[in-house]
mmCIF file of C-alpha atoms in Angstrom:
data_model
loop_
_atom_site.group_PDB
_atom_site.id
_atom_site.type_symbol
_atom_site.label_atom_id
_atom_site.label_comp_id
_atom_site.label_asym_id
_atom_site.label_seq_id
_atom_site.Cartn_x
_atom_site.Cartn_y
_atom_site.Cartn_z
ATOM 1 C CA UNK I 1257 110.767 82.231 31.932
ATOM 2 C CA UNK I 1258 109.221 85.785 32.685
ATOM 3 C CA UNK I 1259 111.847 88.443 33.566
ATOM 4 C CA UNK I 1260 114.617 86.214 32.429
ATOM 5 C CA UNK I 1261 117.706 88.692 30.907
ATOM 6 C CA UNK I 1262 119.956 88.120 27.859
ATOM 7 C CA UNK I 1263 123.518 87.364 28.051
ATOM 8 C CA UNK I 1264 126.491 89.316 26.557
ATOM 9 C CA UNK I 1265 129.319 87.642 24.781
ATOM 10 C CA UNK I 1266 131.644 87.489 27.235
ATOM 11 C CA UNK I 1267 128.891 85.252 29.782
ATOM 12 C CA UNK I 1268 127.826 83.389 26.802
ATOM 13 C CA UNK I 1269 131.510 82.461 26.169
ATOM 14 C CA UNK I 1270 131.618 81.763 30.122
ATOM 15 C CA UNK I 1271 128.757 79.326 29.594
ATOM 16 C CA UNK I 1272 129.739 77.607 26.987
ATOM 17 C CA UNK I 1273 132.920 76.598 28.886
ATOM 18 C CA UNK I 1274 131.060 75.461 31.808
ATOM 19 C CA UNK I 1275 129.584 71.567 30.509
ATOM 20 C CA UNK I 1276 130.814 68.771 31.811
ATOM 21 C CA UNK I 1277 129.649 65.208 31.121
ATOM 22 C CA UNK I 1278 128.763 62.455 28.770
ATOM 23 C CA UNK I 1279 126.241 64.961 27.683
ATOM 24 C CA UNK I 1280 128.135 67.811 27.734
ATOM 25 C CA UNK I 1281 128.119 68.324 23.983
ATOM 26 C CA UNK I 1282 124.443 68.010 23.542
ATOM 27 C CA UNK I 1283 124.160 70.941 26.188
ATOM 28 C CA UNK I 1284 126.140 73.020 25.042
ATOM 29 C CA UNK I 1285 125.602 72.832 21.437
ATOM 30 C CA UNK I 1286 121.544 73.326 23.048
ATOM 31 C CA UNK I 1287 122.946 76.881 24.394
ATOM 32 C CA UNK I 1288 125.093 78.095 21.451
ATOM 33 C CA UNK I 1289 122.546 76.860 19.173
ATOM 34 C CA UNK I 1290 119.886 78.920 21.193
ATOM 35 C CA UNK I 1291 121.701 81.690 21.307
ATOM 36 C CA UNK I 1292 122.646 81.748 17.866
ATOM 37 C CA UNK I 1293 118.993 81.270 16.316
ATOM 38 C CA UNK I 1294 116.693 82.538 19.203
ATOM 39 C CA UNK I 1295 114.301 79.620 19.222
ATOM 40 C CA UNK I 1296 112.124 78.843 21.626
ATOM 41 C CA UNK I 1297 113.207 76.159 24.098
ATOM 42 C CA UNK I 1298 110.243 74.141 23.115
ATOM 43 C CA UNK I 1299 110.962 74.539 19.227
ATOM 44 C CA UNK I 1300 115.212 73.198 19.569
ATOM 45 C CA UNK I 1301 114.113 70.222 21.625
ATOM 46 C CA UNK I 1302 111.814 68.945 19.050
ATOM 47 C CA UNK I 1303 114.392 69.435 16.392
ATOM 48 C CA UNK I 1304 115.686 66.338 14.735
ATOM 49 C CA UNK I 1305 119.398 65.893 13.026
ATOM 50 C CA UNK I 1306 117.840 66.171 9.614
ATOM 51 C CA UNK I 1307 116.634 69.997 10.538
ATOM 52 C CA UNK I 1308 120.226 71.071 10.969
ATOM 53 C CA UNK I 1309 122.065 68.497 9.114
ATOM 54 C CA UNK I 1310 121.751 68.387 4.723
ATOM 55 C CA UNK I 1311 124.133 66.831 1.927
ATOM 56 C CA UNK I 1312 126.977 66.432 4.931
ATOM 57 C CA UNK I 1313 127.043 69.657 6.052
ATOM 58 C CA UNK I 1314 124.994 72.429 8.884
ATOM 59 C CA UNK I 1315 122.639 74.138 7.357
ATOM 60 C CA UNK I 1316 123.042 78.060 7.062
ATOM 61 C CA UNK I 1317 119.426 78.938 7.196
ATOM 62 C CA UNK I 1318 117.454 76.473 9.925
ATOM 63 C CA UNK I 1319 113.585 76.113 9.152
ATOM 64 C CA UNK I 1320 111.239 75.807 12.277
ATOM 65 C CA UNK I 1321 108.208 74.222 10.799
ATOM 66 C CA UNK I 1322 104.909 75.307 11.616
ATOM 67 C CA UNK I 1323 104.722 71.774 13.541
ATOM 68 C CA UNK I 1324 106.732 72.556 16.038
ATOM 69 C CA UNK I 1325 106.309 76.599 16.165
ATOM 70 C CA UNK I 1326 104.698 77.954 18.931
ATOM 71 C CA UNK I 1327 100.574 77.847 18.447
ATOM 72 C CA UNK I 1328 101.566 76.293 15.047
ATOM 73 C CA UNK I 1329 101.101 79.286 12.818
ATOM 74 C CA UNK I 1330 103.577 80.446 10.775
ATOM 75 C CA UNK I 1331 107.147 78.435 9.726
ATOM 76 C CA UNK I 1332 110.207 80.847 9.781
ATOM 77 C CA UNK I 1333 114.197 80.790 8.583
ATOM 78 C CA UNK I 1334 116.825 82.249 10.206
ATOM 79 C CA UNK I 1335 120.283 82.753 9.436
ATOM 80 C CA UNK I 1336 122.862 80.147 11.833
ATOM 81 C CA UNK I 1337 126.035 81.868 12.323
ATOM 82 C CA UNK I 1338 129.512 80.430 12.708
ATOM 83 C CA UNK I 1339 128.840 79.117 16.431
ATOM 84 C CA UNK I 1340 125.498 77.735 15.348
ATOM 85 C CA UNK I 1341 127.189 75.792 12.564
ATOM 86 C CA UNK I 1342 130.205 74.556 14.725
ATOM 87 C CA UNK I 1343 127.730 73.653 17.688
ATOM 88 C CA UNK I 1344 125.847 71.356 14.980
ATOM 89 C CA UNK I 1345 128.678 70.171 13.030
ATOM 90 C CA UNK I 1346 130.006 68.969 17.181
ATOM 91 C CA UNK I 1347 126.263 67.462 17.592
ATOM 92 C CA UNK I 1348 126.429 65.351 15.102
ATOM 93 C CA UNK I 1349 130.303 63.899 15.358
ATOM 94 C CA UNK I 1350 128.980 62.955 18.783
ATOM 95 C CA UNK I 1351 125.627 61.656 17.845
ATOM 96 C CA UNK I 1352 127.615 59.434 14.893
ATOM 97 C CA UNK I 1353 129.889 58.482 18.273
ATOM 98 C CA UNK I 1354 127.559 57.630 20.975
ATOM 99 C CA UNK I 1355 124.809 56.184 18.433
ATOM 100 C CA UNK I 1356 127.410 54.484 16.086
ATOM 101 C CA UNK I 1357 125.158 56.022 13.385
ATOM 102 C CA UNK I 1358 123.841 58.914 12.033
ATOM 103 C CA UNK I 1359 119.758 58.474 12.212
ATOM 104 C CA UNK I 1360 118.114 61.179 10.309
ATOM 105 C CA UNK I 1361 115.402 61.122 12.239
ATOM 106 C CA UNK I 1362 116.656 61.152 15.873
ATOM 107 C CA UNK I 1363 115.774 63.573 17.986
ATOM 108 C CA UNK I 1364 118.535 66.577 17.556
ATOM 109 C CA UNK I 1365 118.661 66.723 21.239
ATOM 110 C CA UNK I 1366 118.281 62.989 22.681
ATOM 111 C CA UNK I 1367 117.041 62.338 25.947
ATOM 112 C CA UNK I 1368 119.268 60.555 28.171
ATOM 113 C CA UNK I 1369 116.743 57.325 28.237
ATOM 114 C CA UNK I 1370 116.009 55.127 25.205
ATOM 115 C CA UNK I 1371 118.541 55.068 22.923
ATOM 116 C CA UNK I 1372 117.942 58.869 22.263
ATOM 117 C CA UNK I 1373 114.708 57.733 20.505
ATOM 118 C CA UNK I 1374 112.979 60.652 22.532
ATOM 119 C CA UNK I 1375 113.912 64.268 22.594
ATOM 120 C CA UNK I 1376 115.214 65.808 25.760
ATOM 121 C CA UNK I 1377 112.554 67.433 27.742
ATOM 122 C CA UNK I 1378 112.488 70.805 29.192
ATOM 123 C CA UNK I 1379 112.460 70.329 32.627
ATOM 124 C CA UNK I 1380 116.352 68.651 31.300
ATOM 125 C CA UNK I 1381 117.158 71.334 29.152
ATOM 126 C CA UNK I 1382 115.984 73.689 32.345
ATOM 127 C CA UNK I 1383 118.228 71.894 34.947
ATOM 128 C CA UNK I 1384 121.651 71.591 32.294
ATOM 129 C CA UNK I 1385 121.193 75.507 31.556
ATOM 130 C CA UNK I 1386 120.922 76.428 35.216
ATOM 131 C CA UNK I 1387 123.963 74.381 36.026
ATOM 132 C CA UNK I 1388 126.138 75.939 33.187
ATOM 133 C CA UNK I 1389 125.094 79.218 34.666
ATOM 134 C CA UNK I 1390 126.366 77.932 37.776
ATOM 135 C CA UNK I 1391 129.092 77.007 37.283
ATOM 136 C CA UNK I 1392 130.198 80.329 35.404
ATOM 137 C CA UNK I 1393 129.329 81.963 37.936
ATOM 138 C CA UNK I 1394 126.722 84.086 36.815
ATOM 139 C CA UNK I 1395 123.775 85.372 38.817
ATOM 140 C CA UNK I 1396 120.898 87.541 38.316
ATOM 141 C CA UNK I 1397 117.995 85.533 36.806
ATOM 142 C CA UNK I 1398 118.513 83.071 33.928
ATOM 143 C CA UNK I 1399 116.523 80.354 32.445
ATOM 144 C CA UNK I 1400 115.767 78.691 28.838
ATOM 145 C CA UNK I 1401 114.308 82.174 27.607
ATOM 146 C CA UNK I 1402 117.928 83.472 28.600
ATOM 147 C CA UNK I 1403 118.880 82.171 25.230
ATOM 148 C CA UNK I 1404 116.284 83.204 23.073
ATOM 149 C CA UNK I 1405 116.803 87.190 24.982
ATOM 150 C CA UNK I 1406 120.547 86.965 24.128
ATOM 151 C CA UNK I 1407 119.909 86.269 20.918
ATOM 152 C CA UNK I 1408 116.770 89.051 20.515
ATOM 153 C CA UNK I 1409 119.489 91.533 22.296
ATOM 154 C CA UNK I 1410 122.592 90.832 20.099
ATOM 155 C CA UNK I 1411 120.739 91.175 17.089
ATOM 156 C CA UNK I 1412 118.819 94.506 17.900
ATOM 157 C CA UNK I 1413 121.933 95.852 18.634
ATOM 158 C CA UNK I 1414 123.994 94.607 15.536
ATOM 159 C CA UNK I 1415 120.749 95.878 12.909
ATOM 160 C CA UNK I 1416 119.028 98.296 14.971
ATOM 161 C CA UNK I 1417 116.039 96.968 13.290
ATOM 162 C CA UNK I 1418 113.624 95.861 15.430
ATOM 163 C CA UNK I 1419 111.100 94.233 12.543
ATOM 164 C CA UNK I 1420 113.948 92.374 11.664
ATOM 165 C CA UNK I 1421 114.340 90.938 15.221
ATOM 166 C CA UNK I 1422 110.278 90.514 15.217
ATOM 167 C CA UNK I 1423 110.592 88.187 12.019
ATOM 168 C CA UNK I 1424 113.250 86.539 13.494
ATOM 169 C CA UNK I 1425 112.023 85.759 16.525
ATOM 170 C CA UNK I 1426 108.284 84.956 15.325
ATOM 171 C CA UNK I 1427 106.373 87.614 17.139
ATOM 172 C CA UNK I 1428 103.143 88.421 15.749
ATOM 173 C CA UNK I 1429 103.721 92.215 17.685
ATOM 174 C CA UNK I 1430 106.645 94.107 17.494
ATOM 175 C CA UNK I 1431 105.349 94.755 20.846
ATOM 176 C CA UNK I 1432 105.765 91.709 22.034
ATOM 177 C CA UNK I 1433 109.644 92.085 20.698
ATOM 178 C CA UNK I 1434 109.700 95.567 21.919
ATOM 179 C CA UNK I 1435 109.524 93.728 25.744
ATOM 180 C CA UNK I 1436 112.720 91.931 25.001
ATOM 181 C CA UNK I 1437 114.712 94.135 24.074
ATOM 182 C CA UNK I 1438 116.043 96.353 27.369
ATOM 183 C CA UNK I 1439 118.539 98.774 27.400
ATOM 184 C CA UNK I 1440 122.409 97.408 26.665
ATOM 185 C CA UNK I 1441 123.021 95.258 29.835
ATOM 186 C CA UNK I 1442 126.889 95.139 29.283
ATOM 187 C CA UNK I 1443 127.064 99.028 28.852
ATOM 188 C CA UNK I 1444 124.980 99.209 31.782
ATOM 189 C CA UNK I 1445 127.025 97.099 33.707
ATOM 190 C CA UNK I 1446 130.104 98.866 32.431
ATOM 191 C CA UNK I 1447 128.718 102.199 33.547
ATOM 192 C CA UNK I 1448 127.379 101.000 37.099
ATOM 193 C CA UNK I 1449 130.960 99.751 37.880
ATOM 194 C CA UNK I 1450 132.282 103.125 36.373
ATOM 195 C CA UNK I 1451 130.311 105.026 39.010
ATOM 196 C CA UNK I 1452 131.381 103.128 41.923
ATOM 197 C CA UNK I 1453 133.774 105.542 44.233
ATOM 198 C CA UNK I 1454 136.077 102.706 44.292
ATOM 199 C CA UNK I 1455 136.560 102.117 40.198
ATOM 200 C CA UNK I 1456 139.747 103.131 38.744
ATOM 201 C CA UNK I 1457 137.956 104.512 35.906
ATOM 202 C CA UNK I 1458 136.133 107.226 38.604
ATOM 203 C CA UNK I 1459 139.155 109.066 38.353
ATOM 204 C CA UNK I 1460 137.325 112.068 37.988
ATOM 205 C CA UNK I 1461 134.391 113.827 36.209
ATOM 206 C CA UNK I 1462 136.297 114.459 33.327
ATOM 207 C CA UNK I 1463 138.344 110.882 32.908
ATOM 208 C CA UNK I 1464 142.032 111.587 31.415
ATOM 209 C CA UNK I 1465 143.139 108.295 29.136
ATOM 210 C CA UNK I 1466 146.826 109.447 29.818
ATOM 211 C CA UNK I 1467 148.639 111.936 30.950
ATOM 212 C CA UNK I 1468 150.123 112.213 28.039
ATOM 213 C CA UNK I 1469 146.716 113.270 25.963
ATOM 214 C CA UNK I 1470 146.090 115.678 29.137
ATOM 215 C CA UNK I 1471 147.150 119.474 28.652
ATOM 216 C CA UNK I 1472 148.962 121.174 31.962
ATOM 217 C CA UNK I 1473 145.923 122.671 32.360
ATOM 218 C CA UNK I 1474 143.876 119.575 32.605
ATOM 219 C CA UNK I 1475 146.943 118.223 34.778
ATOM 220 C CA UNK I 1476 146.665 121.022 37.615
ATOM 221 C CA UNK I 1477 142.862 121.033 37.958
ATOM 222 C CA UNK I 1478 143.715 117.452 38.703
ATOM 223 C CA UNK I 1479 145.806 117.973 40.871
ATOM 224 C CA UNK I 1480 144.278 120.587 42.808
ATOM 225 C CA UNK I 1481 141.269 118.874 42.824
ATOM 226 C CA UNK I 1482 143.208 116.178 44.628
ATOM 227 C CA UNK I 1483 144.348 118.304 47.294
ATOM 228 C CA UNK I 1484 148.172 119.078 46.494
ATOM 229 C CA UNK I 1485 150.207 122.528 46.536
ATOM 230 C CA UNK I 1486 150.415 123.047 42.898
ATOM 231 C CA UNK I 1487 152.647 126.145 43.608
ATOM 232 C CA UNK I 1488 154.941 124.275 45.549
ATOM 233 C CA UNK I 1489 155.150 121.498 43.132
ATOM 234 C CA UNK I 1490 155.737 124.256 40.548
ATOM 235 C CA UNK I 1491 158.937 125.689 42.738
ATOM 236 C CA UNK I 1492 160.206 122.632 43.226
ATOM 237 C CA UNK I 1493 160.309 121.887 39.357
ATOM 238 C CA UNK I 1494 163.166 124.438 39.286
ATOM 239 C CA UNK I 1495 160.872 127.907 39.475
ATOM 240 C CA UNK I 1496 163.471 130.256 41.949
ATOM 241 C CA UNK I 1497 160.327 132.904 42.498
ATOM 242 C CA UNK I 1498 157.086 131.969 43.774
ATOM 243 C CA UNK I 1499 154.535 132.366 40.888
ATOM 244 C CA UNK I 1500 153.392 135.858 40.887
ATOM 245 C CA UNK I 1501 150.504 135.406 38.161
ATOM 246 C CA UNK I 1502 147.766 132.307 38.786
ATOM 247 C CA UNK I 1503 147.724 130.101 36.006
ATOM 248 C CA UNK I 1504 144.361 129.384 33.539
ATOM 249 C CA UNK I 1505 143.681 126.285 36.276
ATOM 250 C CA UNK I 1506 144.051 127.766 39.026
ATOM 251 C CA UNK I 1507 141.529 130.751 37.742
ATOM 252 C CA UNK I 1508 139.438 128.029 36.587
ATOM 253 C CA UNK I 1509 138.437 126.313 40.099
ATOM 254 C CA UNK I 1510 139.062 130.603 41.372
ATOM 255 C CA UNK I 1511 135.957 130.977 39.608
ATOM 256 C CA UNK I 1512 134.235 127.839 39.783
ATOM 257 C CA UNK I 1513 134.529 127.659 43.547
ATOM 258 C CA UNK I 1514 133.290 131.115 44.110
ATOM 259 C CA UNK I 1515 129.810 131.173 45.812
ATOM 260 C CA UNK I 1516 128.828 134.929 44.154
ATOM 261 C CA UNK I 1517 129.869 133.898 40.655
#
């Protein structure tokens, strides 16, 4: 879906929590396994258990054939991580449960009708995705391509080697890859909510992580800058004369508040 946007890990985690259903595991191992390898919505569907599943075990490098690649072209391997394995290896314990066998040839992700003799279509996978997202609570816009952004994103930003995420994702332009890749949304995020007036972590332009890594200095402009008497606060501390000489702070904001300077 055009101007879909990737997840970060802690959404994708949010998702992945957020099945329900006799066909819970089929969707969700659909999302981690999408997220994981970046295929194409159209490419997992037409997966069957044989693609993912060899000598009792996941594979650790899944082939998309050329049959099933978009405009047929070119066949391509990519690594499957941890969560890809674990989302197959919990595929197929539930195919083996709901099936009472393990067909090689079944569709990977079995449509609800038929005895999972036909694949799931998209229109399904569509409708499962955008009730996950639901019910994580997510908003902005997601979709299928959602999965195959997160998975463009994650990777850019783990190699910072954008051929590598063309290969990956089959692109015959690193163009076309260049367009999935945006900017870091978390950091973005993280930074938006940082400039809010009403974030803690606006404490000030210059953000102390403790008082304890702050120098008095650093302390008084802060405290000036929030309004208080710093020479009265300075008395009070146990000071029997009124400070006769301003300290380097109190200079500082002398200076930096002076209009001719």
């Amino acid at each position: 879906m055009k101007g879909t946007r990737p997840l970060d890990n802690a959404e994708i985690l949010k998702v992945s929590e957020a099945f329900g259903g006799t066909f819970a595991i089929r969707n969700r191992s659909l999302f981690m396994l999408g997220v994981s390898v970046g295929g194409r919505i159209s490419e997992l569907i037409a997966l069957k258990v044989d693609d993912v599943w060899q000598n009792g075990t996941p594979v650790k490098d899944l082939l998309f054939d050329r049959n099933i690649v978009k405009g047929g072209e070119v066949s391509r391997a990519v690594p499957v991580n941890i969560d890809g394995r674990q989302a197959i290896e919990a595929l197929v314990a539930w195919h083996s449960e709901l099936y009472e066998c393990l067909d090689a040839k079944r569709p990977l992700f079995p449509s609800r009708k038929g005895q999972g003799s036909q694949p799931m279509t998209r229109i399904a996978a569509h409708n499962a995705l955008k009730q996950a997202f639901e019910t994580a609570g997510l908003n902005g816009k997601l979709g299928t391509h959602s999965l195959r952004k997160s998975y463009a994103q994650r990777l850019y930003e783990q190699t910072n080697d954008i051929y590598a995420v063309q290969e990956m994702l089959g692109h015959k332009s690193v163009v076309t890859t260049q367009r999935y890749l945006g900017v870091n949304y978390a950091s973005v995020r993280d930074a938006s909510e940082a400039m809010s007036i009403h974030s803690e972590l606006n404490v000030s332009a210059k953000t102390l992580s403790s008082v304890n890594d702050a120098s008095d200095d650093e302390i008084l402009i802060e405290l000036l800058r929030r309004g208080y008497d710093v020479a009265q606060l300075l008395q009070k501390e146990g000071s029997e004369q009124p400070i006769q000489h301003p300290t380097e702070a109190q200079k500082h904001l002398s200076i930096k508040n002076d209009p001719y300077q």
